[in-house]
């Protein structure tokens, strides 16, 4: 039996919601204590709400700003804690305020196929942010993450475009981390010196995000990064191959240069963006690389996730929503597949009952989930109302026999399963500061796994 703890990119997550009014799209979702939305315009870091109106087809104008409550839920019900006053031009908090859709890369960014990064129980993630409001709709945001398996800093500048219904953002980042691609197989394959591979990334990007309709948000960006594999988090020792002679990178010198055009879309037709009981949600992402540098890497990485939320009164032990959630995900590479960019299967956010990345690292994949959520009771803890609920779930994933299409075949040499079934039950605790999940999963290989997670997976 194994125990796993994971965090939604970080230990905690906080989100400040910008409330917009755009007459063309009727796009307005303001809040004081209500959960913020996942709309693209919310991606601009700002300590105050801003409203936009469009009158007689004229350019949008900015109205008076409103102060957001210092404790508010973020998209997905993730844990949020703000440590400074909302009225301050400078603020500090725990977690990231970046949410999907987002077309920038970085250590605190969410990935579509694995929405929330996972770490083992021994890896206690600590993440924080410092935001400075520069005035005139300009902000600077510094985010950092720290745990024994992952380190990263991300500096972001945001500008609320005065003549457009969206926002611009640019960032520069550096990260070091161990990734599931090179771990958790039936066979251990490390570096020639016996150390575990660390993936080092340095890069930056520019994006524009805006609402495309009342229920559809989009982001478009361009990203540049340099990727290498090393034998520790902070070292100059670049490793080009594993102990079996399989290459980590396309470049002979062990450093790949990637230039990509990235797009992200979010369609949300749910009754509650943070805790849906009915409706549907679609996420789509595309990353098109432009061959540059010695490696000349060219690919298009496509991924999509569709969730349907259905009210279904099967059983429960107290008042509250009973929801059946059906989720289907898929992804595929067209062109080259660097191993450090491959799709991962296994873990809290993909196939429960397995360690992260234990099932596969592949060129393509499909994954399906059925989950039933029901209320158990309500508690009062630390002056907070806590809703305790239960879950029953089944996860299935398959790499479509494409693991050998990844450069170096990391799943094949580590004897990963390729396809797997996980099932089990869990508890969730939901309060004003977010959602916590404790899940016990079994798998078709005869083993089991505990998962402890902050945030949601749909």
PDB file of C-alpha atoms in Angstrom, residues 312-446:
ATOM      1  CA  UNK A 312     -28.614  11.998 -10.217  1.00  0.00           C
ATOM      2  CA  UNK A 313     -30.315  11.162  -6.929  1.00  0.00           C
ATOM      3  CA  UNK A 314     -28.979   7.662  -6.270  1.00  0.00           C
ATOM      4  CA  UNK A 315     -28.124   8.029  -2.592  1.00  0.00           C
ATOM      5  CA  UNK A 316     -26.707  10.425  -0.011  1.00  0.00           C
ATOM      6  CA  UNK A 317     -26.735  10.988   3.731  1.00  0.00           C
ATOM      7  CA  UNK A 318     -27.645  14.675   4.035  1.00  0.00           C
ATOM      8  CA  UNK A 319     -29.046  17.580   2.051  1.00  0.00           C
ATOM      9  CA  UNK A 320     -27.004  18.591  -0.946  1.00  0.00           C
ATOM     10  CA  UNK A 321     -26.378  17.918  -4.638  1.00  0.00           C
ATOM     11  CA  UNK A 322     -25.855  14.406  -5.942  1.00  0.00           C
ATOM     12  CA  UNK A 323     -23.930  14.478  -9.189  1.00  0.00           C
ATOM     13  CA  UNK A 324     -22.761  11.983 -11.792  1.00  0.00           C
ATOM     14  CA  UNK A 325     -19.701  13.247 -13.666  1.00  0.00           C
ATOM     15  CA  UNK A 326     -18.656  11.753 -16.987  1.00  0.00           C
ATOM     16  CA  UNK A 327     -15.297  12.846 -18.361  1.00  0.00           C
ATOM     17  CA  UNK A 328     -13.483  12.005 -21.591  1.00  0.00           C
ATOM     18  CA  UNK A 329      -9.977  13.185 -22.422  1.00  0.00           C
ATOM     19  CA  UNK A 330      -7.664  12.646 -25.324  1.00  0.00           C
ATOM     20  CA  UNK A 331      -4.481  13.934 -26.840  1.00  0.00           C
ATOM     21  CA  UNK A 332      -2.122  13.381 -29.750  1.00  0.00           C
ATOM     22  CA  UNK A 333       1.169  14.594 -31.170  1.00  0.00           C
ATOM     23  CA  UNK A 334       1.631  15.253 -34.866  1.00  0.00           C
ATOM     24  CA  UNK A 335       5.351  15.216 -35.653  1.00  0.00           C
ATOM     25  CA  UNK A 336       8.255  14.907 -33.214  1.00  0.00           C
ATOM     26  CA  UNK A 337       7.647  13.945 -29.566  1.00  0.00           C
ATOM     27  CA  UNK A 338      10.353  15.042 -27.106  1.00  0.00           C
ATOM     28  CA  UNK A 339      10.165  12.756 -24.070  1.00  0.00           C
ATOM     29  CA  UNK A 340       9.885  15.665 -21.635  1.00  0.00           C
ATOM     30  CA  UNK A 341       6.706  16.811 -23.480  1.00  0.00           C
ATOM     31  CA  UNK A 342       4.963  13.396 -23.610  1.00  0.00           C
ATOM     32  CA  UNK A 343       1.504  12.655 -22.199  1.00  0.00           C
ATOM     33  CA  UNK A 344       1.544  11.006 -18.762  1.00  0.00           C
ATOM     34  CA  UNK A 345      -0.960   8.445 -17.487  1.00  0.00           C
ATOM     35  CA  UNK A 346      -1.317   7.410 -13.848  1.00  0.00           C
ATOM     36  CA  UNK A 347      -1.922   9.320 -10.626  1.00  0.00           C
ATOM     37  CA  UNK A 348      -4.493  11.475  -8.884  1.00  0.00           C
ATOM     38  CA  UNK A 349      -5.435  13.533 -11.927  1.00  0.00           C
ATOM     39  CA  UNK A 350      -5.437  10.732 -14.516  1.00  0.00           C
ATOM     40  CA  UNK A 351      -5.857   7.107 -13.351  1.00  0.00           C
ATOM     41  CA  UNK A 352      -6.287   6.757  -9.605  1.00  0.00           C
ATOM     42  CA  UNK A 353      -4.905   3.657  -7.921  1.00  0.00           C
ATOM     43  CA  UNK A 354      -1.512   4.240  -9.603  1.00  0.00           C
ATOM     44  CA  UNK A 355       1.465   6.469  -8.936  1.00  0.00           C
ATOM     45  CA  UNK A 356       1.863   9.496 -11.150  1.00  0.00           C
ATOM     46  CA  UNK A 357       3.160   8.473 -14.568  1.00  0.00           C
ATOM     47  CA  UNK A 358       3.132   4.781 -13.648  1.00  0.00           C
ATOM     48  CA  UNK A 359       0.881   3.723 -16.558  1.00  0.00           C
ATOM     49  CA  UNK A 360       2.561   5.381 -19.544  1.00  0.00           C
ATOM     50  CA  UNK A 361       4.354   8.278 -21.207  1.00  0.00           C
ATOM     51  CA  UNK A 362       2.966   8.351 -24.722  1.00  0.00           C
ATOM     52  CA  UNK A 363       2.492  10.048 -28.048  1.00  0.00           C
ATOM     53  CA  UNK A 364      -1.320   9.755 -27.863  1.00  0.00           C
ATOM     54  CA  UNK A 365      -3.850   8.752 -25.232  1.00  0.00           C
ATOM     55  CA  UNK A 366      -7.520   8.422 -24.355  1.00  0.00           C
ATOM     56  CA  UNK A 367      -8.917   8.495 -20.839  1.00  0.00           C
ATOM     57  CA  UNK A 368     -12.421   8.119 -19.438  1.00  0.00           C
ATOM     58  CA  UNK A 369     -13.820   8.666 -15.946  1.00  0.00           C
ATOM     59  CA  UNK A 370     -17.174   8.129 -14.272  1.00  0.00           C
ATOM     60  CA  UNK A 371     -17.535   9.623 -10.796  1.00  0.00           C
ATOM     61  CA  UNK A 372     -20.540   9.885  -8.483  1.00  0.00           C
ATOM     62  CA  UNK A 373     -20.521  12.533  -5.751  1.00  0.00           C
ATOM     63  CA  UNK A 374     -22.923  12.575  -2.813  1.00  0.00           C
ATOM     64  CA  UNK A 375     -23.300  14.539   0.451  1.00  0.00           C
ATOM     65  CA  UNK A 376     -22.503  12.971   3.827  1.00  0.00           C
ATOM     66  CA  UNK A 377     -22.844  15.694   6.464  1.00  0.00           C
ATOM     67  CA  UNK A 378     -22.047  19.307   7.348  1.00  0.00           C
ATOM     68  CA  UNK A 379     -19.560  20.282  10.048  1.00  0.00           C
ATOM     69  CA  UNK A 380     -18.441  23.456  11.783  1.00  0.00           C
ATOM     70  CA  UNK A 381     -14.650  23.552  12.092  1.00  0.00           C
ATOM     71  CA  UNK A 382     -12.518  26.564  13.021  1.00  0.00           C
ATOM     72  CA  UNK A 383     -15.517  28.854  12.530  1.00  0.00           C
ATOM     73  CA  UNK A 384     -15.920  27.555   8.974  1.00  0.00           C
ATOM     74  CA  UNK A 385     -18.808  25.584   7.493  1.00  0.00           C
ATOM     75  CA  UNK A 386     -17.428  22.380   5.992  1.00  0.00           C
ATOM     76  CA  UNK A 387     -19.412  20.166   3.623  1.00  0.00           C
ATOM     77  CA  UNK A 388     -18.274  16.551   3.862  1.00  0.00           C
ATOM     78  CA  UNK A 389     -19.021  14.442   0.796  1.00  0.00           C
ATOM     79  CA  UNK A 390     -18.232  11.066  -0.683  1.00  0.00           C
ATOM     80  CA  UNK A 391     -17.195   9.831  -4.125  1.00  0.00           C
ATOM     81  CA  UNK A 392     -17.249   6.585  -6.073  1.00  0.00           C
ATOM     82  CA  UNK A 393     -15.078   6.535  -9.185  1.00  0.00           C
ATOM     83  CA  UNK A 394     -13.799   4.496 -12.108  1.00  0.00           C
ATOM     84  CA  UNK A 395     -10.879   5.657 -14.316  1.00  0.00           C
ATOM     85  CA  UNK A 396      -9.569   4.029 -17.478  1.00  0.00           C
ATOM     86  CA  UNK A 397      -6.717   5.153 -19.690  1.00  0.00           C
ATOM     87  CA  UNK A 398      -4.904   3.807 -22.751  1.00  0.00           C
ATOM     88  CA  UNK A 399      -1.817   5.059 -24.579  1.00  0.00           C
ATOM     89  CA  UNK A 400      -3.088   3.555 -27.860  1.00  0.00           C
ATOM     90  CA  UNK A 401       0.196   1.647 -28.237  1.00  0.00           C
ATOM     91  CA  UNK A 402       2.060   4.889 -28.964  1.00  0.00           C
ATOM     92  CA  UNK A 403       4.654   4.834 -26.170  1.00  0.00           C
ATOM     93  CA  UNK A 404       7.387   3.807 -28.613  1.00  0.00           C
ATOM     94  CA  UNK A 405       6.619   6.937 -30.654  1.00  0.00           C
ATOM     95  CA  UNK A 406       8.186   9.088 -27.932  1.00  0.00           C
ATOM     96  CA  UNK A 407      11.857   9.984 -28.307  1.00  0.00           C
ATOM     97  CA  UNK A 408      13.929   7.511 -26.258  1.00  0.00           C
ATOM     98  CA  UNK A 409      10.831   5.385 -25.501  1.00  0.00           C
ATOM     99  CA  UNK A 410      10.900   6.167 -21.742  1.00  0.00           C
ATOM    100  CA  UNK A 411       7.725   4.158 -21.018  1.00  0.00           C
ATOM    101  CA  UNK A 412       8.931   1.099 -22.918  1.00  0.00           C
ATOM    102  CA  UNK A 413      12.357   0.872 -21.297  1.00  0.00           C
ATOM    103  CA  UNK A 414      10.738   1.285 -17.862  1.00  0.00           C
ATOM    104  CA  UNK A 415       8.148  -1.400 -18.647  1.00  0.00           C
ATOM    105  CA  UNK A 416       5.092   0.759 -18.007  1.00  0.00           C
ATOM    106  CA  UNK A 417       1.675  -0.820 -18.462  1.00  0.00           C
ATOM    107  CA  UNK A 418       0.288   1.111 -21.438  1.00  0.00           C
ATOM    108  CA  UNK A 419      -3.342   0.830 -20.367  1.00  0.00           C
ATOM    109  CA  UNK A 420      -4.941   0.544 -16.944  1.00  0.00           C
ATOM    110  CA  UNK A 421      -8.143   0.583 -14.916  1.00  0.00           C
ATOM    111  CA  UNK A 422      -8.481   2.245 -11.527  1.00  0.00           C
ATOM    112  CA  UNK A 423     -11.484   2.396  -9.224  1.00  0.00           C
ATOM    113  CA  UNK A 424     -12.274   3.271  -5.642  1.00  0.00           C
ATOM    114  CA  UNK A 425     -13.945   5.623  -3.217  1.00  0.00           C
ATOM    115  CA  UNK A 426     -13.086   8.857  -1.481  1.00  0.00           C
ATOM    116  CA  UNK A 427     -14.006  11.673   0.862  1.00  0.00           C
ATOM    117  CA  UNK A 428     -14.076  15.381   0.078  1.00  0.00           C
ATOM    118  CA  UNK A 429     -14.224  18.367   2.421  1.00  0.00           C
ATOM    119  CA  UNK A 430     -15.416  21.637   0.920  1.00  0.00           C
ATOM    120  CA  UNK A 431     -15.328  25.000   2.671  1.00  0.00           C
ATOM    121  CA  UNK A 432     -14.952  28.697   1.909  1.00  0.00           C
ATOM    122  CA  UNK A 433     -11.208  28.252   1.416  1.00  0.00           C
ATOM    123  CA  UNK A 434     -11.475  25.344  -1.016  1.00  0.00           C
ATOM    124  CA  UNK A 435     -11.812  21.598  -1.515  1.00  0.00           C
ATOM    125  CA  UNK A 436      -9.722  18.744  -0.111  1.00  0.00           C
ATOM    126  CA  UNK A 437      -9.948  15.166  -1.398  1.00  0.00           C
ATOM    127  CA  UNK A 438      -8.830  11.893   0.166  1.00  0.00           C
ATOM    128  CA  UNK A 439      -9.214   8.960  -2.226  1.00  0.00           C
ATOM    129  CA  UNK A 440      -8.385   5.273  -1.984  1.00  0.00           C
ATOM    130  CA  UNK A 441      -7.883   3.641  -5.375  1.00  0.00           C
ATOM    131  CA  UNK A 442      -7.489   0.038  -6.470  1.00  0.00           C
ATOM    132  CA  UNK A 443      -6.149  -1.006  -9.865  1.00  0.00           C
ATOM    133  CA  UNK A 444      -6.303  -3.917 -12.272  1.00  0.00           C
ATOM    134  CA  UNK A 445      -2.692  -4.861 -11.438  1.00  0.00           C
ATOM    135  CA  UNK A 446      -3.725  -5.910  -7.925  1.00  0.00           C
TER     136      UNK A 446
END
